[in-house]
XYZ file of C-alpha atoms in Angstrom:
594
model
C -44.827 -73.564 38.416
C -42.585 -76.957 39.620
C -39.665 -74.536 40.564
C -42.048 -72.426 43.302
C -42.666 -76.001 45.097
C -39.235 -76.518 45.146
C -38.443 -72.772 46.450
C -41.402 -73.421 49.156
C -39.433 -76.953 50.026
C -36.258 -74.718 50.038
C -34.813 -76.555 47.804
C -32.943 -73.958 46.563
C -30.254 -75.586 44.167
C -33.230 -77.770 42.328
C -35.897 -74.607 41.703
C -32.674 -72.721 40.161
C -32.111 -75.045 37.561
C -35.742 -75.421 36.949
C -36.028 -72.172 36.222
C -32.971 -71.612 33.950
C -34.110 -74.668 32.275
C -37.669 -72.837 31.767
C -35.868 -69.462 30.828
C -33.507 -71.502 28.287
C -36.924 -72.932 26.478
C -38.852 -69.598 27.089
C -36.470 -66.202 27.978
C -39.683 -63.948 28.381
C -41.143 -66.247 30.715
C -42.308 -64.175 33.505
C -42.742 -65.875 36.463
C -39.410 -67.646 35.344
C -37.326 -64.517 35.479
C -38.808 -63.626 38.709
C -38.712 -66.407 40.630
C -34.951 -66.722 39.374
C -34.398 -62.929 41.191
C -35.555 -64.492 44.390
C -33.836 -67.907 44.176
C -30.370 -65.385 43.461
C -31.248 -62.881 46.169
C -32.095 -65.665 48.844
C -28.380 -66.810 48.009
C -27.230 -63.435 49.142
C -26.881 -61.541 45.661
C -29.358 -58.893 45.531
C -27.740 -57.232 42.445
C -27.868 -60.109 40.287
C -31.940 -60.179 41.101
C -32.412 -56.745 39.673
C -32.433 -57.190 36.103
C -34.554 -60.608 36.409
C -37.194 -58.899 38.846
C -36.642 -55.366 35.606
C -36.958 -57.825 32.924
C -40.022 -59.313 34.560
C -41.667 -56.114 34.705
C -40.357 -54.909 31.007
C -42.818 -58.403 30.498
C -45.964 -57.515 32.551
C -46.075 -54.015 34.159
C -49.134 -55.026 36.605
C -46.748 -57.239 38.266
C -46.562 -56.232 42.215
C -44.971 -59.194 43.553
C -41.828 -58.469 41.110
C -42.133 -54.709 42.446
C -41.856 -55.924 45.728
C -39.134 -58.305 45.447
C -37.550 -55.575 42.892
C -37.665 -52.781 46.238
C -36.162 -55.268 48.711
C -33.538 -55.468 46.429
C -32.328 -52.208 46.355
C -32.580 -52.053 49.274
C -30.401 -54.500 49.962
C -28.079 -53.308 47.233
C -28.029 -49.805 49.139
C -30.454 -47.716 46.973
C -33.458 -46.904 49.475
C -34.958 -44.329 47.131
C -35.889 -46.450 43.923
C -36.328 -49.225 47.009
C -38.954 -46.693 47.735
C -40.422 -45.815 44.025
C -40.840 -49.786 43.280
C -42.590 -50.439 46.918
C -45.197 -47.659 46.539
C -45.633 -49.020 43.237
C -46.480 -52.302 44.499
C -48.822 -51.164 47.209
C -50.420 -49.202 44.467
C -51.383 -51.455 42.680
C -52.839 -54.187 45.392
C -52.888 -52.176 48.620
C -53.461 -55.111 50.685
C -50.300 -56.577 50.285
C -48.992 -57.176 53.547
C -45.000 -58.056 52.472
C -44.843 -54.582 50.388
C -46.258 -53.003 53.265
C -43.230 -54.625 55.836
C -40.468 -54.107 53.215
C -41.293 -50.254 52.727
C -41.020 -50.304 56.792
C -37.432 -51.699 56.410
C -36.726 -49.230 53.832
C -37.968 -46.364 55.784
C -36.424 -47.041 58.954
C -33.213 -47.606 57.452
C -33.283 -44.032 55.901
C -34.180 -43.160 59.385
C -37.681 -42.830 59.651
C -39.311 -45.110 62.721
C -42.877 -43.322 62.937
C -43.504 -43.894 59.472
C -41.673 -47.201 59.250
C -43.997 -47.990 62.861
C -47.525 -46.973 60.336
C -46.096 -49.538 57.485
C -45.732 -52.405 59.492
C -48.584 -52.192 61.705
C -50.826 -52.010 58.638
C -48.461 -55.084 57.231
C -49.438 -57.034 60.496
C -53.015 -55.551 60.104
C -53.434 -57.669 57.094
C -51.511 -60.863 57.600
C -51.069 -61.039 61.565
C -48.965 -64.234 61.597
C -46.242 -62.396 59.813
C -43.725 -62.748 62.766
C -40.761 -60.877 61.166
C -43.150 -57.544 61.753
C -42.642 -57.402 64.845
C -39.245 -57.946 64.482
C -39.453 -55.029 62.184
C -41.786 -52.768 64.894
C -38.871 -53.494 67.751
C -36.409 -52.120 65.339
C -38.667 -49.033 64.720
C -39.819 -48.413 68.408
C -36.188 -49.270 69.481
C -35.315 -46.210 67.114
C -37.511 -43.876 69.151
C -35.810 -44.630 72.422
C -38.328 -47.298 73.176
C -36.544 -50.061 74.606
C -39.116 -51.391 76.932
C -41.612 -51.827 73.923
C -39.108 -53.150 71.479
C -38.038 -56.027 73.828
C -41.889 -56.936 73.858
C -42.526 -56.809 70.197
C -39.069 -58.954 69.565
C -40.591 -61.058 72.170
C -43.771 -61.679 70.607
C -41.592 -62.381 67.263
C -39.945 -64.882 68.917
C -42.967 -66.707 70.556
C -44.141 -67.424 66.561
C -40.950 -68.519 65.646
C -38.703 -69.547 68.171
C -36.425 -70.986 66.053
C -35.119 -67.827 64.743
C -31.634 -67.126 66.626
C -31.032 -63.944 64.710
C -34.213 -63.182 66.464
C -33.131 -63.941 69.970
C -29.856 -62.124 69.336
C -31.506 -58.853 68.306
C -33.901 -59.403 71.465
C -30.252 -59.529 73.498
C -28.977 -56.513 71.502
C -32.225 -54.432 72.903
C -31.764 -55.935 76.215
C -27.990 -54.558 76.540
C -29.541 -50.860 75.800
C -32.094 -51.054 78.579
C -30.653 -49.437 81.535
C -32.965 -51.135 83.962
C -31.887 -54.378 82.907
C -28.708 -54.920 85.170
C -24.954 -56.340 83.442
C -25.627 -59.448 84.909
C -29.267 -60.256 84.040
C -28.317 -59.379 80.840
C -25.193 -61.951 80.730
C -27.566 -64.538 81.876
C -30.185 -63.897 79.018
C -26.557 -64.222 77.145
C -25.706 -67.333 78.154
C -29.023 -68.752 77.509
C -28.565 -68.228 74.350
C -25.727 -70.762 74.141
C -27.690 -73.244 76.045
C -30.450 -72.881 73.466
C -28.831 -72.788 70.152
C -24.920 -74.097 71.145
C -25.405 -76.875 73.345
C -27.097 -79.245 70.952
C -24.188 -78.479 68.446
C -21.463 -79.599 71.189
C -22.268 -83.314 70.698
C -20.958 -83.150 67.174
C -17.933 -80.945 67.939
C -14.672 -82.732 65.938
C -10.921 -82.241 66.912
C -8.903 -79.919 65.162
C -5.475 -81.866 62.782
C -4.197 -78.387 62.485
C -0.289 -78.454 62.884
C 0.970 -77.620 66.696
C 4.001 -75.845 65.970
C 3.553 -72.848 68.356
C 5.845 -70.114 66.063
C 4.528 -71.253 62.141
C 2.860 -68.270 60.330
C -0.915 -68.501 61.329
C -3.889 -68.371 59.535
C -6.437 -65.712 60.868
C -9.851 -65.860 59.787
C -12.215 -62.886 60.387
C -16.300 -63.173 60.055
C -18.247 -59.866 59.846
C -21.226 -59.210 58.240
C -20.049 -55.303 58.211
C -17.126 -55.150 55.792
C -18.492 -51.852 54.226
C -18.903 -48.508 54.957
C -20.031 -49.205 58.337
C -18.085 -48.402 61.498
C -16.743 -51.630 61.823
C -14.664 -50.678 58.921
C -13.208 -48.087 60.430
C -11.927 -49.878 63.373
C -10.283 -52.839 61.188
C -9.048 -51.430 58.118
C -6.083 -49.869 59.517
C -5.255 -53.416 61.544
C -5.454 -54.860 58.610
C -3.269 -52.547 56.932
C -0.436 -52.960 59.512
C -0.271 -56.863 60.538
C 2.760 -58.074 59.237
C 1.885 -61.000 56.378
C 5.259 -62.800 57.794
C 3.352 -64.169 60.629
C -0.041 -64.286 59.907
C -2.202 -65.788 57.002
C -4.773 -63.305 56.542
C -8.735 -64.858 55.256
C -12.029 -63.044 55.263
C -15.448 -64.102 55.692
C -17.701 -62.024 54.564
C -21.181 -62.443 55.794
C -22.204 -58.869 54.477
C -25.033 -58.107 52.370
C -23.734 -54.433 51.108
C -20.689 -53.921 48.842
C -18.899 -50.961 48.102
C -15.729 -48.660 47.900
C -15.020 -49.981 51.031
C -15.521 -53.405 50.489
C -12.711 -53.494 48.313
C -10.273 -51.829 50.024
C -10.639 -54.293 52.450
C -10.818 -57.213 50.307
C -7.404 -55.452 48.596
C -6.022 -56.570 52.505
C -6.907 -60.322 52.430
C -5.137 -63.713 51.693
C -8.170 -64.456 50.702
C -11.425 -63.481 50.848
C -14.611 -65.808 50.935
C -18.781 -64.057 50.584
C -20.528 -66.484 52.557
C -23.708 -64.621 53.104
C -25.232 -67.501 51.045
C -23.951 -70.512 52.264
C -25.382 -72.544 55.429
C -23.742 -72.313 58.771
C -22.375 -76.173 58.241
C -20.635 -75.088 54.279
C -19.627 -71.947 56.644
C -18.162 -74.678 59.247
C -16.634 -76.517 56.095
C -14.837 -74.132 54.421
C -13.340 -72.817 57.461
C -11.718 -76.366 58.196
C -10.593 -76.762 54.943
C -8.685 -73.534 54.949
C -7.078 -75.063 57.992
C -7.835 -71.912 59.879
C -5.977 -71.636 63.323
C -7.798 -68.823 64.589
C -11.634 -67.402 64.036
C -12.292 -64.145 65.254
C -15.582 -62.393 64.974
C -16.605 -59.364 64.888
C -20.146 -58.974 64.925
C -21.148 -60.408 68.199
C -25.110 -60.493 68.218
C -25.538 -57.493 65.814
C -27.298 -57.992 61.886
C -25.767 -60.709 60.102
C -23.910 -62.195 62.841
C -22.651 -65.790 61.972
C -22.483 -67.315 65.700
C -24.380 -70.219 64.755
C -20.949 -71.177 62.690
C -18.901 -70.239 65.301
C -20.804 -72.625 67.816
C -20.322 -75.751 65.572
C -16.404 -74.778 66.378
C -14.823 -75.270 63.169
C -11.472 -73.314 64.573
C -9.419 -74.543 67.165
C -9.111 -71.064 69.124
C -12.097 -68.677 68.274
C -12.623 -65.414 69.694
C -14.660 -62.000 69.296
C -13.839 -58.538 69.123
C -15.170 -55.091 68.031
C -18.650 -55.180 67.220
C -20.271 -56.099 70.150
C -19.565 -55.060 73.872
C -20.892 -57.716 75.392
C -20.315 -61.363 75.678
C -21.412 -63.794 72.598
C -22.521 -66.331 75.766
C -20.963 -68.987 73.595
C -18.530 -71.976 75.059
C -16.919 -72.145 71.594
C -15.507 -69.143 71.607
C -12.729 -68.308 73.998
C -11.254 -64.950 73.809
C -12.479 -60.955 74.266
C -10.038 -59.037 71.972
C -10.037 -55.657 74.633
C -7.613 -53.395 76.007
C -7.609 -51.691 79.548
C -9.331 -48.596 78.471
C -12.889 -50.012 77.354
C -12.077 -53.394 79.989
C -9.990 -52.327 83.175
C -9.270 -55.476 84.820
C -11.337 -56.683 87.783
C -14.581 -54.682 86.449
C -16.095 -57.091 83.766
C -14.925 -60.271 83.531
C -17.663 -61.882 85.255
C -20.079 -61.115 82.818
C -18.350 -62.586 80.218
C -17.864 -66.616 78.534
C -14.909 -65.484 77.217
C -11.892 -64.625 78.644
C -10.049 -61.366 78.402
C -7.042 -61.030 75.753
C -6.209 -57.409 76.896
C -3.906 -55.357 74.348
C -1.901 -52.441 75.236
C -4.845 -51.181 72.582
C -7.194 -52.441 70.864
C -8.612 -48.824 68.991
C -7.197 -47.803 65.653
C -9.781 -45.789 64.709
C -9.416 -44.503 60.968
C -10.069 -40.977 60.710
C -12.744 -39.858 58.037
C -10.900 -38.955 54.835
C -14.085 -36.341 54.573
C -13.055 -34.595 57.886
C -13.234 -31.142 57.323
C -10.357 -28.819 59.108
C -11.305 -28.275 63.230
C -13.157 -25.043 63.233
C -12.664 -22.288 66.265
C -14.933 -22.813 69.317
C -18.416 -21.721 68.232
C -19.208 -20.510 71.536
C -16.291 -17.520 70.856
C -18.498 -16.171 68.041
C -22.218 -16.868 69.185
C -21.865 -16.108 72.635
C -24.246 -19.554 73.548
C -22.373 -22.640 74.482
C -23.862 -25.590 72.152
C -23.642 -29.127 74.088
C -24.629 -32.164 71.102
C -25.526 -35.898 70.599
C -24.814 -38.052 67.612
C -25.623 -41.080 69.253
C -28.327 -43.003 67.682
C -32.031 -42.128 69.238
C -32.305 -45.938 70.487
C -29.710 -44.916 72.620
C -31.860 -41.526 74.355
C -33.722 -42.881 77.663
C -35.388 -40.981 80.079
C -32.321 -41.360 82.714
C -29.882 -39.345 80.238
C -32.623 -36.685 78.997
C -33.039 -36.073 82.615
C -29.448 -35.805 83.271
C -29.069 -33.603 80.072
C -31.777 -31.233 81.277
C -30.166 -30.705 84.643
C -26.996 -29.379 82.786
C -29.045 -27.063 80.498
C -30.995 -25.868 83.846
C -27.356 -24.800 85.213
C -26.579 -23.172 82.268
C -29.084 -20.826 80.817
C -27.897 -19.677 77.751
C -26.723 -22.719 76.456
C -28.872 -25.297 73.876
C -28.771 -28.968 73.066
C -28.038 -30.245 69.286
C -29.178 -33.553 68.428
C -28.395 -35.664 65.541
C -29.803 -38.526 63.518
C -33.467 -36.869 64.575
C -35.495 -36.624 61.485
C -38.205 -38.342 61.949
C -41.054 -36.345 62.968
C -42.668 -38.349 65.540
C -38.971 -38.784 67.352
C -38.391 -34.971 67.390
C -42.087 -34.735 69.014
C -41.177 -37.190 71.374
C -37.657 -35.863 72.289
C -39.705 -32.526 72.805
C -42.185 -33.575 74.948
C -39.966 -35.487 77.684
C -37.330 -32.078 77.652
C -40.756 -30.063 78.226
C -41.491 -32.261 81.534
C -37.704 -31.646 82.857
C -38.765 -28.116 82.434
C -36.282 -27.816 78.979
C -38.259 -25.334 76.044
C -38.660 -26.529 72.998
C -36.195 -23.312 71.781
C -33.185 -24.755 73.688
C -33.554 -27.826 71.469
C -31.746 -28.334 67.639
C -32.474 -31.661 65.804
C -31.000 -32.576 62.756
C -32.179 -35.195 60.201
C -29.475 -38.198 58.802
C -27.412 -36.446 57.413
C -24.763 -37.580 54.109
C -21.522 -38.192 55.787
C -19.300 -35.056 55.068
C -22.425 -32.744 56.198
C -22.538 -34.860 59.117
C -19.063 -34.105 60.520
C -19.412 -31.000 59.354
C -22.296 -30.380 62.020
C -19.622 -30.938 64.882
C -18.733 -27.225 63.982
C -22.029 -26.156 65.600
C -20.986 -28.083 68.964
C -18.431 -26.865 71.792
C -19.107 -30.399 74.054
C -20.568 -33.804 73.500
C -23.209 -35.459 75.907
C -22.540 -38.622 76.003
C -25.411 -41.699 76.966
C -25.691 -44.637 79.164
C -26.089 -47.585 79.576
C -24.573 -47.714 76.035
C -21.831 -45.212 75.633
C -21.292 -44.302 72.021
C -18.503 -45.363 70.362
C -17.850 -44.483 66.504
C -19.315 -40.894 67.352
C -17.135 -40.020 69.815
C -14.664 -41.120 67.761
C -16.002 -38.998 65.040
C -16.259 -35.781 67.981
C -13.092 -36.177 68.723
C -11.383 -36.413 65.331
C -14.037 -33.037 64.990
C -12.274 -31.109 68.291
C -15.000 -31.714 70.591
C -14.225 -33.171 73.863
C -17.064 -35.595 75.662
C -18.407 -35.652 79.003
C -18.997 -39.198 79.383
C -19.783 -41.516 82.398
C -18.052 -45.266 82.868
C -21.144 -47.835 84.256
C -21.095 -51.219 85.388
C -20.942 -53.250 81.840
C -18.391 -52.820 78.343
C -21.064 -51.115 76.861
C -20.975 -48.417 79.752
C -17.560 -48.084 78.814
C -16.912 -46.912 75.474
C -17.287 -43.315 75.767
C -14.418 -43.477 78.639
C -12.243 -45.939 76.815
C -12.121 -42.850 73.553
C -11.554 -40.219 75.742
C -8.534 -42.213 77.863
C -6.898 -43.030 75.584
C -6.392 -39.478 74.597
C -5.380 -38.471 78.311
C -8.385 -36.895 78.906
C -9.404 -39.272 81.907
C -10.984 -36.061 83.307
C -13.959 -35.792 81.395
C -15.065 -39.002 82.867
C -17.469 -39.192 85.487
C -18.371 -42.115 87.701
C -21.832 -41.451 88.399
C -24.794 -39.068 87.205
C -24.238 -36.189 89.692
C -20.458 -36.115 88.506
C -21.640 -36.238 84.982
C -23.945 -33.370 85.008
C -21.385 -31.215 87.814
C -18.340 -32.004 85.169
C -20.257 -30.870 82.180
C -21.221 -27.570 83.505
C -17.591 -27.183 85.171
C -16.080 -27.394 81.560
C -18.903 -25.236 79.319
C -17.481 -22.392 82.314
C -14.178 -22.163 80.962
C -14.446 -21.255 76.843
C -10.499 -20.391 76.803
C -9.369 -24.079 77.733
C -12.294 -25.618 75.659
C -10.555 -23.856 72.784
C -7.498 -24.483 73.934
C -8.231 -28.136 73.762
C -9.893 -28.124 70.217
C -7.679 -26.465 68.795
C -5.487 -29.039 69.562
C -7.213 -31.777 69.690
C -6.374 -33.506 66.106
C -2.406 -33.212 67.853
C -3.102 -35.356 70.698
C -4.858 -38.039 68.311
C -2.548 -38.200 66.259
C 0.435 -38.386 69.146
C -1.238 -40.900 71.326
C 0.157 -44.268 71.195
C -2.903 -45.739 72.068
C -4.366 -44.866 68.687
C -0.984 -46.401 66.817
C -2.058 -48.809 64.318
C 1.081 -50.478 64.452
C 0.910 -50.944 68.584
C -2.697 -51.987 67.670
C -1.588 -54.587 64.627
C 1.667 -55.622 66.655
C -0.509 -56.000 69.935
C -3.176 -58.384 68.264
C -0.150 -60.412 66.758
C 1.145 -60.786 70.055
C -2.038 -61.894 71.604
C -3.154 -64.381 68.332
C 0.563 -65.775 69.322
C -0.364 -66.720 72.906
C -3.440 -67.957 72.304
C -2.074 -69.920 69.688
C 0.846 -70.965 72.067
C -1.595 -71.909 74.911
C -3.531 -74.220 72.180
C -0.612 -76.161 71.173
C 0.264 -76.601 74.922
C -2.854 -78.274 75.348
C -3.814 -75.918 77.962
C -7.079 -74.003 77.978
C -7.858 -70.070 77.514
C -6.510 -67.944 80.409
C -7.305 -64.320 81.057
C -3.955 -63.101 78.680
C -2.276 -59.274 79.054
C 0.104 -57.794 76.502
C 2.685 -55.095 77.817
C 2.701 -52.400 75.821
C 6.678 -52.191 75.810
C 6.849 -55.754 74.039
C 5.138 -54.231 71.175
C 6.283 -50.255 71.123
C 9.272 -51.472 69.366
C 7.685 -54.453 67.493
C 8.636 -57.448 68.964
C 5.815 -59.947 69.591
């Protein structure tokens, strides 16, 4: 069929209207209908492929390339399990078909499932070995089991077939900030050659910016995320959103996101305007950022899934910075500012580790608190008599150093037990037993619990009087959750951002005393506070109080303290003068002045 070649060529535009053309002469023609569903899905709209890769099928049943393009996109439309039916479908009915055997791996270890995600796409690569996006797909599987060392390999080898691929070389840079032998500033330097790799070509063609220098107009604010869902991005922005005043700033979205949901439109419902550009090339990205005349581009994916840094190095904004979903440094030139606060960046710790520099709120946290939440329960030690320490923190993040750490704390305390969350998978829970067993931890002291559906997730934080928290990436969005739940964390504050985010939660809630500064402290503070039940429930029971009390969790200091820092960087531009390190007092915004 003409309209494949043109696909192969991508060509994209050409082999759609071929194929409409073919479907306008011919409706039930098959290959038509589901070439058509992959022309739509490659321009990001999986649920528009559906019913051409269904009515393809409703044509020719023994059809298992239309399965398989029909499972990847559900799954990309956020229904794994008839993602699942349609895969197995496909592999039944021509088992050696290596891309149905990689996309039930993605489906699988998105529901949480690396060992059997692992099986799928080594038997993928078994059949077609140049299939470099496998191994992308084994590093995220092995990455899941606490595997860091391996998945840096595997995304490695990826990378050595295609070396093109910067999505690639920024997931091999996500692994690398989890490996907690790889020190903050090798891992800056693998940053920044990143941006001599895929930014510094781009420089060359770099344009000036016409937009208007008046220092006090109403700005326009663009933000690019490829997580404007139900994702815990989401829960950081939303409520920023909902409290920047519209007088001053010009609000536009970019949404690089392939999932849409309730969430989605809430936070489209909060935009000036709001633009999907999962489909579009980084240069129509560049475009249509210029021609909304945007003063100010701020990201928030860093080098996470769907990041759009290749739009942010052609510099289509005049100031561009990051903030929220990464904690380390994009490594870019073209981006100027770090959206922080003192709590997850105290000055003088960080900075050199970072391209950017440091726009430092009073705070940059307004964490939304789950509508689902069920009521703070009583300590559960008071009733079972066994103090219950827990981890929500994804598996990737569970590395021999904190097990270790973890064990020594259950050793000083021997009628306590460890929970642990988002451990379903079979092979992980064998894992997780076997490295307790060798700190001398039995298997009974251990509770794993599968992925969970969201309420039944928070409602597991009744089962835990402390959280354990890991390094060298400190959870974020599930201490957040913890806290919201009643349960303090001990957590320990490290050398990088990412070390960081445990301590930055739990100071800005005044508990700076369940922070520890190095392992030993760690392990002495968390049996110090599983001693004393009476101010553990003390603090619970109060807990949702102090949240709600602190001003560091305002979302109007938050909105009003981002205003005030857009302002000076904007301020700064029209000077003509370059980024600068930039602090905002917190009494310049408690009362709302900018």
């Amino acid at each position: 069929m003409q309209a494949q070649a043109q696909v192969d060529r991508r060509k994209i535009g050409e082999a759609e209207a071929l194929c409409r053309a073919a479907l306008q002469l011919d409706r039930n023609h098959v290959r038509a209908c589901n070439l058509l569903g992959m022309i739509v899905q490659a321009k990001g709209d999986a649920r528009a492929a559906i019913p051409l890769y269904r009515k393809a099928l409703s044509l020719q049943q023994h059809f298992p390339d239309a399965l398989c393009n029909l499972g990847g996109a559900l799954e990309e439309a956020g229904r794994p399990a008839e993602a699942l039916v349609c895969l197995r479908r496909a592999i039944a009915q021509r088992p050696d078909f290596a891309e149905a055997w990689a996309n039930l791996g993605s489906v699988l270890l998105k529901q949480e499932e690396p060992g059997r995600a692992l099986d799928c796409y080594r038997r993928a690569l078994a059949l077609k070995p140049g299939m470099a996006e496998v191994h992308v797909g084994i590093a995220g599987a092995l990455g899941a089991q606490g595997k860091v060392r391996e998945a840096i390999a595997s995304t490695r080898q990826a990378i050595a077939l295609f070396p093109q691929a910067a999505a690639w070389h920024s997931a091999l840079l996500a692994h690398l900030m989890l490996h907690a032998e790889v020190t903050p500033g090798e891992c800056a330097r693998s940053h920044f050659e990143f941006a001599s790799r895929f930014e510094q070509p781009l420089r060359a063609a770099w344009r000036p910016h016409g937009n208007d220098r008046d220092p006090e107009r109403r700005l326009k604010v663009g933000f690019v995320s490829g997580d404007l869902w139900d994702h815990p991005v989401t829960r950081f922005i939303e409520p920023v959103w909902q409290a920047l005043p519209r007088s001053s700033i010009d609000l536009h979205v970019y949404s690089n996101g392939r999932v849409r949901d309730a969430a989605t439109d809430r936070l489209r419902s909060l935009a000036g305007r709001w633009h999907d550009v999962q489909a579009l090339t980084d240069e129509r990205v560049v475009e249509l950022v210029r021609s909304d005349g945007i003063d100010i581009l701020v990201d928030l994916s860093g080098h996470t899934a769907y990041n759009r840094l290749l739009a942010f190095a052609r510099k289509p904004a005049p100031v561009q910075a990051t903030w929220i979903g990464y904690p380390g440094t994009t490594g870019l030139e073209s981006i100027d500012y770090l959206i922080c606060d003192p709590f997850n960046a105290p000055h003088g710790l960080y900075e050199r580790y970072y391209r950017e520099k440091f726009a430092r709120l009073p705070s940059a946290v307004a964490f939304e608190p789950p509508r689902e939440a069920p009521e703070v329960n009583p300590l559960p030690a008071l009733r079972t008599g066994i103090l219950t320490f827990g981890s929500f923190n994804r598996p990737a993040k569970l590395r021999e150093p904190v097990i270790e750490a973890w064990s020594r704390v259950l050793h000083a305390l021997p009628q306590s037990r460890m929970l642990i969350g988002h451990a379903g998978d079979p092979g992980l829970c064998a894992s997780l037993q076997r490295q307790f067993a060798a700190c001398g931890i039995a298997v009974e002291r251990l509770a794993f619990r599968p992925r969970m559906a969201f309420p039944e997730y928070l409602a597991a934080h009744h089962e835990v009087d402390i959280m354990l928290d890991t390094w060298p990436y400190t959870g974020g969005t599930t201490s957040n959750h913890a806290l919201w739940m009643g349960v303090p964390l001990v957590t320990l504050r490290g050398p990088s951002r990412a070390h960081c985010q445990g301590a930055a939660a739990m100071a800005r809630l005044g508990l700076e005393d369940w922070i520890a500064g190095d392992v030993d402290e760690f392990v002495e503070l968390a049996v110090a506070r599983a001693q004393d039940l009476h101010a553990l429930a003390r603090l619970r029971e109060g807990m949702r109080r102090r949240w709600l009390e602190s001003p560091w969790l305002d979302r109007g200091i938050v909105a009003r303290g981002l205003e005030a820092a857009l302002r000076l960087m904007w301020r700064r531009w029209c000077d003509g003068l370059p980024p600068a390190d930039l602090d905002v007092a917190l009494d310049g915004v408690r009362h709302g002045h900018a």
